[in-house]
Structure formats: C-alpha cells, structure tokens
GROMACS .gro file of C-alpha atoms in nm:
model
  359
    1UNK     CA    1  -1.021  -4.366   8.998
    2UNK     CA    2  -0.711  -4.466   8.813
    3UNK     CA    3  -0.668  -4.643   8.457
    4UNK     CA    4  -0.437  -4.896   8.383
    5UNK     CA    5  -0.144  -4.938   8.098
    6UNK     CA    6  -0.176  -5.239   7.964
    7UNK     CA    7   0.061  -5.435   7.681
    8UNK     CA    8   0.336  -5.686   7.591
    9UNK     CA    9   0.706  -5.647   7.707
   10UNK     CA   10   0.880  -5.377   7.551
   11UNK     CA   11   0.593  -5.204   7.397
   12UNK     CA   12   0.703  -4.862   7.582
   13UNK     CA   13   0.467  -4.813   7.852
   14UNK     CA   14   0.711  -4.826   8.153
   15UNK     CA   15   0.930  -4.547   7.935
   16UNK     CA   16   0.562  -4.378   7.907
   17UNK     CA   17   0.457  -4.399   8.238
   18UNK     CA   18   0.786  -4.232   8.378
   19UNK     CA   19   0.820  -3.941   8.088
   20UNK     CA   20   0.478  -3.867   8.213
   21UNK     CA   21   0.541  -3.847   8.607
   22UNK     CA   22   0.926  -3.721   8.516
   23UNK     CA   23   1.083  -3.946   8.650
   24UNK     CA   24   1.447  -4.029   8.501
   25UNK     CA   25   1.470  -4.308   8.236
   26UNK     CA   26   1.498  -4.641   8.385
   27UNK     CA   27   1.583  -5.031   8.257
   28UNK     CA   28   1.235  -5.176   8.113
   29UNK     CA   29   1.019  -5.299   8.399
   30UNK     CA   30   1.138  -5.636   8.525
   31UNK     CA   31   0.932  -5.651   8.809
   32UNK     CA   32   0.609  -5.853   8.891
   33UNK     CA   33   0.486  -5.573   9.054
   34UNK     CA   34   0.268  -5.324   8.920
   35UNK     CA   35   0.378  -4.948   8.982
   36UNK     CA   36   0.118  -4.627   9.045
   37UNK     CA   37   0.203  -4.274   8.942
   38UNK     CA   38  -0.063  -3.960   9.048
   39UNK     CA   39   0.002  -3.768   8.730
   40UNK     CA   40  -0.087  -3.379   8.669
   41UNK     CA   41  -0.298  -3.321   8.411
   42UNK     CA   42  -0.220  -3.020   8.200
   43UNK     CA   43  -0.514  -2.818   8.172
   44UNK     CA   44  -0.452  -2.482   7.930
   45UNK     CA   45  -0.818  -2.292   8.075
   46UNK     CA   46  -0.618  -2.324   8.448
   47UNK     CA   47  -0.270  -2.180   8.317
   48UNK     CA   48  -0.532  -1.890   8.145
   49UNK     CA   49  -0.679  -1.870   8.480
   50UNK     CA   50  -0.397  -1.860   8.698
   51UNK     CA   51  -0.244  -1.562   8.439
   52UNK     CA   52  -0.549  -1.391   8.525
   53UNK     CA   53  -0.571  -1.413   8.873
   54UNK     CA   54  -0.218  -1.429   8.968
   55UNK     CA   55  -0.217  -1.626   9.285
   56UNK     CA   56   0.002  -1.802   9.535
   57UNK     CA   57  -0.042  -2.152   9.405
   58UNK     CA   58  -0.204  -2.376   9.112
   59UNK     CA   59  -0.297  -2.696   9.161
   60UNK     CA   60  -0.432  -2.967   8.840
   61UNK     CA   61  -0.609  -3.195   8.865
   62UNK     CA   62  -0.454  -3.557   8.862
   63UNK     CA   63  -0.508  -3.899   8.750
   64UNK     CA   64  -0.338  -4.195   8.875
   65UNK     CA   65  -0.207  -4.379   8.638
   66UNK     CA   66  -0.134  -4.782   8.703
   67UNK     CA   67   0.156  -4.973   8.492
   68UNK     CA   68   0.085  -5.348   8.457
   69UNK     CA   69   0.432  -5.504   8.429
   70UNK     CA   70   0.448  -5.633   8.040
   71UNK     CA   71   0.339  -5.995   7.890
   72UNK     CA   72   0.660  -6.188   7.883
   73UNK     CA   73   0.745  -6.528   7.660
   74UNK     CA   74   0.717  -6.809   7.916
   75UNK     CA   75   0.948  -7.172   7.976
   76UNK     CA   76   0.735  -7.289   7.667
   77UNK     CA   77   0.846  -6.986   7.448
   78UNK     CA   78   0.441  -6.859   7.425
   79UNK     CA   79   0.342  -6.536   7.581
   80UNK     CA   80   0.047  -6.668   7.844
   81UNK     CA   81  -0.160  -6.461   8.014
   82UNK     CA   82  -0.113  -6.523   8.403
   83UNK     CA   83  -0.331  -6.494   8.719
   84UNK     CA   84  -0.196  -6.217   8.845
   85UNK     CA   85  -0.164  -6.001   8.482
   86UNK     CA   86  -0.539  -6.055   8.533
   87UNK     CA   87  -0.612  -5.934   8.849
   88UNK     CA   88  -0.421  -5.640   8.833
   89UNK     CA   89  -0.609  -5.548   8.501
   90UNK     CA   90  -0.897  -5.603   8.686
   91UNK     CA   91  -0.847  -5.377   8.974
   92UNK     CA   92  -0.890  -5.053   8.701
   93UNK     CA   93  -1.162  -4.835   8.652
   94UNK     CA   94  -1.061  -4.820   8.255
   95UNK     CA   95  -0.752  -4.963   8.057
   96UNK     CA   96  -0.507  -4.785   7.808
   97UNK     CA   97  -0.350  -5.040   7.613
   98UNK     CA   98   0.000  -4.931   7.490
   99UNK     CA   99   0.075  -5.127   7.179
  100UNK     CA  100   0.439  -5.148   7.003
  101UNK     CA  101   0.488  -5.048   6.654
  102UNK     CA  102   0.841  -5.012   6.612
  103UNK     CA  103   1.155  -5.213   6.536
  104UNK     CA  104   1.489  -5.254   6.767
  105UNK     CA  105   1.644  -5.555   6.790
  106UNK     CA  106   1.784  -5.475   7.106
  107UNK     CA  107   1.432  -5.490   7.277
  108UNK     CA  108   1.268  -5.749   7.109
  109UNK     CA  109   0.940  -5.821   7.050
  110UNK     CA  110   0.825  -6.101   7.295
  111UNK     CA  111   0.587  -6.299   6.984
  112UNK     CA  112   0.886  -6.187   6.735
  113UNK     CA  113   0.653  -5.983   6.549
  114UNK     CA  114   0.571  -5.563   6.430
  115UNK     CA  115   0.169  -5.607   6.433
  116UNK     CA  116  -0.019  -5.361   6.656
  117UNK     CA  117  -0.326  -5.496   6.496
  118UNK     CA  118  -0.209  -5.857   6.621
  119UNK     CA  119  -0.159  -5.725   6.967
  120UNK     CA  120  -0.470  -5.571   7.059
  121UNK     CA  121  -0.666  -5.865   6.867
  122UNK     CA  122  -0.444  -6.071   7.137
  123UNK     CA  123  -0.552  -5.861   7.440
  124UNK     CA  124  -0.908  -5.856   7.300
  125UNK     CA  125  -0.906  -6.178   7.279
  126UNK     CA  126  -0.762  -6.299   7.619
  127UNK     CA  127  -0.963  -6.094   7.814
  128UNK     CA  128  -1.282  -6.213   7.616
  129UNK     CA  129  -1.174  -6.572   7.705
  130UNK     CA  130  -1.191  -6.458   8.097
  131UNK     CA  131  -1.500  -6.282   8.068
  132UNK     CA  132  -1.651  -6.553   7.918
  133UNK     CA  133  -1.553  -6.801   8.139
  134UNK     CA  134  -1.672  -6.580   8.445
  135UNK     CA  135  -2.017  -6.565   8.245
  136UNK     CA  136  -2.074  -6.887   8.250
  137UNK     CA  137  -2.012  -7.006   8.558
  138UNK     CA  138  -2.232  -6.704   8.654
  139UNK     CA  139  -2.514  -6.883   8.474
  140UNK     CA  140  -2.476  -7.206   8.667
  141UNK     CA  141  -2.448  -7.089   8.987
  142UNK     CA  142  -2.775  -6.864   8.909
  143UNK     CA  143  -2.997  -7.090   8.778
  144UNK     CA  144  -2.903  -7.341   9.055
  145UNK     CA  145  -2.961  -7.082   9.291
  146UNK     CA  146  -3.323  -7.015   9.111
  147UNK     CA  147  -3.423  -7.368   9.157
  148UNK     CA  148  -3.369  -7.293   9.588
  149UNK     CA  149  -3.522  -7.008   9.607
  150UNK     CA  150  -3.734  -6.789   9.313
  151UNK     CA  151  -3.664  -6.476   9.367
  152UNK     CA  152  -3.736  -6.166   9.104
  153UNK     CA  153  -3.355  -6.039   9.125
  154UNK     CA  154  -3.189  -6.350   9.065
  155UNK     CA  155  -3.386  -6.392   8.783
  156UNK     CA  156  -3.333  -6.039   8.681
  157UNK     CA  157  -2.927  -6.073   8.720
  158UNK     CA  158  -2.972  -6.414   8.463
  159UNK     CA  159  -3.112  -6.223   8.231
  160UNK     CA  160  -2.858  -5.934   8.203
  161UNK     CA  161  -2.570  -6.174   8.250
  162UNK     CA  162  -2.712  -6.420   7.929
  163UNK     CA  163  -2.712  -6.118   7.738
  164UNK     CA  164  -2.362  -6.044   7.827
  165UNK     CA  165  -2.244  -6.418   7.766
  166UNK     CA  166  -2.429  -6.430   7.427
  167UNK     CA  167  -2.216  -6.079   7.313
  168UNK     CA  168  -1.927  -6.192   7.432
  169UNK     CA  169  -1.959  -6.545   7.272
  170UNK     CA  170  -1.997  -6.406   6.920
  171UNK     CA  171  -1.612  -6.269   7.048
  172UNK     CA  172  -1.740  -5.881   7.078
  173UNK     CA  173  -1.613  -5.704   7.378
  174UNK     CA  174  -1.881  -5.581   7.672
  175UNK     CA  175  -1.827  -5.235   7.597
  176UNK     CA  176  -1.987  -5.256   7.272
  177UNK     CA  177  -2.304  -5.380   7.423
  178UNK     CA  178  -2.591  -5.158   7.453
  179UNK     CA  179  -2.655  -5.179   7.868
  180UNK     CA  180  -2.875  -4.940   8.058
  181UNK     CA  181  -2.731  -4.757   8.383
  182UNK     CA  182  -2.893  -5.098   8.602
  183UNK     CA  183  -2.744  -5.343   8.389
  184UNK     CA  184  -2.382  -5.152   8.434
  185UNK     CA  185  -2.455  -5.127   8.799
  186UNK     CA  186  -2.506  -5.499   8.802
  187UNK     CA  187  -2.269  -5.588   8.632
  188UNK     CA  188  -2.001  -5.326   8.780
  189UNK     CA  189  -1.879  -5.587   9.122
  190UNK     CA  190  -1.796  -5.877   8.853
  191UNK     CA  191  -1.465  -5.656   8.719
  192UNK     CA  192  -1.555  -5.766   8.377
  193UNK     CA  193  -1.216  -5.669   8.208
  194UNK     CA  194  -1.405  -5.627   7.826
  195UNK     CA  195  -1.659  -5.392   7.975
  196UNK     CA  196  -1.437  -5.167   8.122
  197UNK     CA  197  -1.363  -4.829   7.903
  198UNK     CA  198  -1.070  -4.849   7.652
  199UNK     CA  199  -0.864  -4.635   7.466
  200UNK     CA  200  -0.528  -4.743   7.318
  201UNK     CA  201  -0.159  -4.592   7.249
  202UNK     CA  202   0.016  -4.699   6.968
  203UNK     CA  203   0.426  -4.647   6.995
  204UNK     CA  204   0.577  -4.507   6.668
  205UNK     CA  205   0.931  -4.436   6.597
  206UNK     CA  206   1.085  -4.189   6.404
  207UNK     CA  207   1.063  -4.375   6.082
  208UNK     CA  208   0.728  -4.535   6.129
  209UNK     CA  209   0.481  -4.223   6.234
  210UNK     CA  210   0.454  -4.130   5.882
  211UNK     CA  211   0.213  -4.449   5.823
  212UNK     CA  212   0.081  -4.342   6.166
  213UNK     CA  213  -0.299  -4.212   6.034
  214UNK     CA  214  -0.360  -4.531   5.750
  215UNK     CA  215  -0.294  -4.806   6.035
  216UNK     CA  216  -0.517  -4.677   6.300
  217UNK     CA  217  -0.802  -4.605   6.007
  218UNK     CA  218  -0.700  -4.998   5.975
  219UNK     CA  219  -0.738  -5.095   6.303
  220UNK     CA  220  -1.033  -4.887   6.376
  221UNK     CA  221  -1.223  -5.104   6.074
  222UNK     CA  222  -1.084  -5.382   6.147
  223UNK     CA  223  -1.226  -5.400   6.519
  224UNK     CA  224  -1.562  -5.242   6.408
  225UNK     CA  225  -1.471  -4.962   6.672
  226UNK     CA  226  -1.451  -4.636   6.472
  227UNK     CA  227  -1.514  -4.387   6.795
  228UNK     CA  228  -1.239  -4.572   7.001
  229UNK     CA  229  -1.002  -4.360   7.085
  230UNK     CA  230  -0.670  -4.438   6.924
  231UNK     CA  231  -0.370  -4.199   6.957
  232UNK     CA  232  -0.031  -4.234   6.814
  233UNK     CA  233   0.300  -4.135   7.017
  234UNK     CA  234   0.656  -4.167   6.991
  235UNK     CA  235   0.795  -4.283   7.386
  236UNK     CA  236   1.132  -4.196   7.311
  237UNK     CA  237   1.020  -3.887   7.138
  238UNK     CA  238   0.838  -3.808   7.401
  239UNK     CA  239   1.125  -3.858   7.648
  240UNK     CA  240   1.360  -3.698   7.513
  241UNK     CA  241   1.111  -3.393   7.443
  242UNK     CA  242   1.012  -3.385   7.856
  243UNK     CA  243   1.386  -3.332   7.914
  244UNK     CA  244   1.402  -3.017   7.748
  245UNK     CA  245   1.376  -2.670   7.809
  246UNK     CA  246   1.041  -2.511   7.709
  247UNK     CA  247   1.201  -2.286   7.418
  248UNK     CA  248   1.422  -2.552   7.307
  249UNK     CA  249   1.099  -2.761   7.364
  250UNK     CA  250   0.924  -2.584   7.076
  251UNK     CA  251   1.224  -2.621   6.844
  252UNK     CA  252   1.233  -2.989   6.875
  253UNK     CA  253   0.860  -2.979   6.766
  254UNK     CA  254   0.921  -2.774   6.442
  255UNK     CA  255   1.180  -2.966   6.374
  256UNK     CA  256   0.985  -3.280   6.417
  257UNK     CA  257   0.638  -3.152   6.235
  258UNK     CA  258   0.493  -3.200   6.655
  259UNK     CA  259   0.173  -2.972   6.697
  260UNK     CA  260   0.113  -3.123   7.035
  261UNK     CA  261   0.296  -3.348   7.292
  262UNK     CA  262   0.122  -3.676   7.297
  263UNK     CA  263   0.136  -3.695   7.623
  264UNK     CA  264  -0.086  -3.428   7.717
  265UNK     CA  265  -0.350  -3.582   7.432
  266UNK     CA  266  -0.325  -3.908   7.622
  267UNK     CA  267  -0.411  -3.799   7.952
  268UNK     CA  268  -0.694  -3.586   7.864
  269UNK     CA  269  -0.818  -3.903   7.683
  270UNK     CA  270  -0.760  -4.119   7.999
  271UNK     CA  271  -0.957  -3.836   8.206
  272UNK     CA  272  -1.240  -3.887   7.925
  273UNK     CA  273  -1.228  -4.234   7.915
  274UNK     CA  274  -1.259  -4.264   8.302
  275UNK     CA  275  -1.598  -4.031   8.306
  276UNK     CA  276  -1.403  -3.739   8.446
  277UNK     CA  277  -1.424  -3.382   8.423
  278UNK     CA  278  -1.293  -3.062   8.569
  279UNK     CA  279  -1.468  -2.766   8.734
  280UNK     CA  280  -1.238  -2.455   8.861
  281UNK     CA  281  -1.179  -2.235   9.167
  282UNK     CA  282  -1.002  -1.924   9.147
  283UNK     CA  283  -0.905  -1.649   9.385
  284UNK     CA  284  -0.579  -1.475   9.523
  285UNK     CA  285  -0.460  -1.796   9.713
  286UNK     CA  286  -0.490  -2.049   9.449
  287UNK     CA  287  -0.660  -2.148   9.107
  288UNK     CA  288  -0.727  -2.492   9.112
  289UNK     CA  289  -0.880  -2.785   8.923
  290UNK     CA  290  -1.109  -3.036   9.065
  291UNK     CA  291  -1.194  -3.380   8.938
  292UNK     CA  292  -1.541  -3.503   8.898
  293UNK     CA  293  -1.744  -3.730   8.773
  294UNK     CA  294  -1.940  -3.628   8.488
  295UNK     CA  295  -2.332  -3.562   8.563
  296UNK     CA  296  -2.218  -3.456   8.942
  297UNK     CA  297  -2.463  -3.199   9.095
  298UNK     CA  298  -2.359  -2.885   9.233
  299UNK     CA  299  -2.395  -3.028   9.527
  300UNK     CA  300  -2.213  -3.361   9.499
  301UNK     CA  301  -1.859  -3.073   9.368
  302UNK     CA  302  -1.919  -2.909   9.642
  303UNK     CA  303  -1.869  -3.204   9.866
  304UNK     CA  304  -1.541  -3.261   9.631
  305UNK     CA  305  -1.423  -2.979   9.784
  306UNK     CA  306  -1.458  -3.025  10.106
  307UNK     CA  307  -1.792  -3.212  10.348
  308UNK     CA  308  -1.861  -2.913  10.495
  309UNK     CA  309  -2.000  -2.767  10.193
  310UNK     CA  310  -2.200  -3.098  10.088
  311UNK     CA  311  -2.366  -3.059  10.413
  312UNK     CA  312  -2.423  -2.659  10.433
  313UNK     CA  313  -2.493  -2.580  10.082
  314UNK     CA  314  -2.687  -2.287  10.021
  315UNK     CA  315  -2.589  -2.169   9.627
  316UNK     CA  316  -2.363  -2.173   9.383
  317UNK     CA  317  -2.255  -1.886   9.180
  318UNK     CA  318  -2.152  -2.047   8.827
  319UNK     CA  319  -1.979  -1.899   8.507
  320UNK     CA  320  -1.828  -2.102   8.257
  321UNK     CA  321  -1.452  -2.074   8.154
  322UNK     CA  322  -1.573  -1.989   7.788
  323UNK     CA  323  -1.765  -1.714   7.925
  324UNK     CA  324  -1.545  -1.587   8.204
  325UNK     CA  325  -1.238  -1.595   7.891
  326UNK     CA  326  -1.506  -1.375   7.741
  327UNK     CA  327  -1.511  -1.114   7.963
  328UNK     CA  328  -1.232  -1.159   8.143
  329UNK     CA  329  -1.409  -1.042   8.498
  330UNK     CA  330  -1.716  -1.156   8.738
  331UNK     CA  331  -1.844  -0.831   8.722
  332UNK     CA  332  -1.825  -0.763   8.353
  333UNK     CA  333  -1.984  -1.168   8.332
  334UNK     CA  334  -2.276  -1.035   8.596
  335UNK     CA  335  -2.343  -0.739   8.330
  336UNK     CA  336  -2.376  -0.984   8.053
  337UNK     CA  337  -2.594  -1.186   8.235
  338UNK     CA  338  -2.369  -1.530   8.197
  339UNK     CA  339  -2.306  -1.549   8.574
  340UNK     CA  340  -2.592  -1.701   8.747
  341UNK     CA  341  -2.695  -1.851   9.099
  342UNK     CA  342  -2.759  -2.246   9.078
  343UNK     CA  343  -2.935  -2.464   9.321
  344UNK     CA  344  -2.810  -2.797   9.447
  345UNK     CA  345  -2.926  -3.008   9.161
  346UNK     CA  346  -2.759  -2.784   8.891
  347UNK     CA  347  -2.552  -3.055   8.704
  348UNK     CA  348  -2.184  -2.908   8.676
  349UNK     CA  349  -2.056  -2.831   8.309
  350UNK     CA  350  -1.667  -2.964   8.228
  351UNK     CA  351  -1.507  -2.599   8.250
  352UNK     CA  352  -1.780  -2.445   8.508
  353UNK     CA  353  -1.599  -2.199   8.755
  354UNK     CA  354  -1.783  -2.202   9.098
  355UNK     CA  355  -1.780  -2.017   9.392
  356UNK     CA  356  -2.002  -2.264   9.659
  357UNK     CA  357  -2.201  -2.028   9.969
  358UNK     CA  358  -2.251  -2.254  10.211
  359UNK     CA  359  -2.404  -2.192  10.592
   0.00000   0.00000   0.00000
C-alpha cells in the first residue's frame, strides 16, 4: 500500500520526501514523473526490543511513500489540474497533502499567494469536481443499463452511487460520508480521489511555526473536519536536522523548542491513515516489524510472514509489547498469566509480539 504527497509547486514535499528516505538535497522536482521512496518507519517498542534481545539484525517496517510532481502555473498563467496529476493521485491507497505556509521569494508561490487554507480548499475542490463528474456519468450508464436488463445489483450499485453524488454535490468530500464496509467495497474499483483517507502537512518556517496551533484550529473549523489529522513541520528544519549527528541532533532541538522530529509524527500518521499496523518478532537473529492491516487474524500475519505458515497454522503464542515491557521476559509474562495461546481467528493487536507454530 503506499500514500501519495500531494500539493502545489514549491510547497516542500520533494525536500520532504528525500529528508525522509536520506537522500541528499536536490533542485525542486521538475519532472512529470512521479517518484516512489520505501521509507523505514521508526518504531521506538522495536529499538526497546532489539536492546533487549540483542540480535544480528532489525528490520522496520516500511511504507512507500509516492511524490506527485507539484501543480505548476500553465501558458494561461492559472494553475490547472491535468490528466495525468489525476491519475497519479488516483493510483494511492490514501493522500498526504503537503501544503506551503511560508514566504521566499526565490521559490515562489505558483497562485502568488501564503494561504494554506486556500490550498487545500483548492485540492478539495478539484478533486470534488472529478468525483463528481465520474458520479454522474455512473448514473447514466446505470440506469441505461437497468432499462436492458433488471438486475438486483445494478440497482443496488445506483443506489450507493446517488448517495455518493448527492454528498459530493453539496461540495463535501466522500470520506465524510457515513458508508458501510459493502458500500466501500463498491465503491473501492472507481478510485474516487475524495474518498480516499487524508491527512495533511502544513510547511512552516522558522518565523511562522509560532502561529502554527491557531491556523490548523482554523482550518480544522473551517473544513468541518476536526479529527483530520493535521501536523505542522518545518522541511528545511527537518533537513537540516536529518544531517546531523544524533547528539548534536538533540541540541538543535533544544535550541529550537523541537520535542519530536516531524518526520517520524508524519509517517506514523501515514501508517494510520493507510489502515496499518505493526505486530513484532523477536529472537537472536533478528527483531523485526511487520505491516498489517488492521483487523488481520492471526492467521492472515502469519501468512505476512511467510505462506507456509498461512497454510500450516497450528497456534500462536501472543504477548503484547506493553506487557512483555512489563516484565521484560516470556517466562516472567507466562507467570503473570499475559502470555497466552491464540487460535487462527484471534484478531492481532497493533504492538502484539507473536511466535506462529505451524505443522
């Protein structure tokens, strides 16, 4: 699954995208083509783990992480959304928008303008306008298809998809409709870019990240969105903190009043946003993190890991991280009664260390 950065030109999230993999700061994306990263995900219960059990190797978990190259001003001085902006938005499981709040004249802003609010209310808007359009040729070719042949799912599909066009005609994006899990898996082949899950990045500088906490209360009321995520960051901060030693790292925050890179806030919220989780595996070869989706069985991670154990699964012996922190040992966890033997439909808690016997 991978999530995609989405913005203007010059709102940072080329210089975001490359702090993040570490890779050496580059001119801003001129390219038409979009550019993937795998990206680690820092996980501090694995670097606890891998203290603990001291082995060869640890291996995160990763995301992939896609950069859509920027909205530019076209030959008619407008910024227009094109064809192929929209298709590689659609081709993501869930969208990051990276929105510019900062002022250098030396990378301008391609409307002329400092208004994050503006921006996403742009996006929003633009991808509304393609969503509806796809909704309502939807509803032509269904009801003409009705008229050949009655069948119970085409009428079905009408239904859900009127729904959809009425929500998305009063100009309020798909994800804020209330859809059951067959509605969503309906709708999910259509690549409906307002349903997908969002979360958005606004880019600070220095002088501007004081007023960081009144405009996203702002934006949050403004959009009628108050449990989208919104998380403020600083790219050049960020770069020029990712180029530093990790003692010299920890000055820089002090200095800077930084509890917390950004960074590692924003990919934790893209591995939210996506409907992933992690469960562990530790021993004296490796400690490692494995991505799943949430509600998996115990089953379904043990396939994660490899086939073998999808198909030959017998048990698995489960203690959470919280627990295992606790106690610090199986054995001492077996005492207190928090390890425990789960069956194949066991549904696998974010943080759950397993150990799968298989046939």
């Amino acid at each position: 699954m991978q999530i995609g950065l989405v913005g203007l030109h010059n709102s940072g999230k080329t210089l975001l995208l490359n702090t993040l993999a570490g890779i050496e700061k580059t001119e801003y994306h001129k390219s038409e083509e979009a550019k993937l990263e795998v990206i680690k995900v820092p996980d501090e219960r694995l670097n606890n783990l891998t203290y603990i059990f001291n082995p060869k190797k640890q291996v995160n978990a990763t995301i992939e992480i896609f950069d859509i190259p920027g909205l530019r001003v076209s030959d008619d001085g407008k910024v227009r959304i094109t064809t192929s902006f929209l298709n590689n938005v659609k081709n993501n499981d869930a969208l990051f928008y990276v929105i510019r709040h900062f002022e250098n004249a030396s990378v301008p802003h391609p409307m002329n303008r400092i208004n994050s609010l503006a921006d996403i209310e742009f996006l929003e808007t633009e991808f509304l306008f393609s969503d509806l359009s796809f909704l309502e040729n939807r509803i032509e070719k269904l009801k003409k298809d009705i008229l050949k042949r009655k069948e119970d799912r085409l009428t079905k599909e009408l239904e859900v998809i009127e729904k959809c066009y009425e929500h998305t005609n009063n100009e309020l994006p798909l994800r804020t409709l209330d859809l059951n899990e067959k509605d969503i898996s309906l709708l999910s082949g259509f690549q409906l870019l307002t349903l997908k899950p969002l979360a958005i990045a606004i880019n600070f500088d220095e002088n501007s990240m004081q007023d960081a906490s009144s405009i996203i209360g702002e934006i949050k009321e403004k959009l009628g969105q108050q449990n989208l995520e919104i998380i403020p960051f600083s790219a050049e901060i960020e770069y020029e903190l990712s180029k530093l030693e990790p003692e010299d790292q920890q000055m820089f925050m002090e200095e800077y009043g930084i509890k917390e890179s950004a960074l590692d806030k924003i990919l934790r919220t893209a591995f939210k946003v996506l409907g992933l989780q992690s469960f562990f595996t530790v021993g004296e070869d490796e400690t490692r993190a494995w991505t799943i989706k949430k509600n998996y069985t115990a089953q379904q991670a043990a396939g994660v890991i490899h086939t073998d154990f999808y198909n030959k699964f017998i048990r698995a012996e489960v203690v959470h991280y919280d627990d295992f922190m606790k106690y610090k040992s199986f054995s001492k966890c077996k005492e207190a009664g928090v390890w425990r033997l789960e069956g194949k439909e066991y549904i696998v808690a974010d943080g759950d260390i397993l150990n799968i016997r298989h046939s």
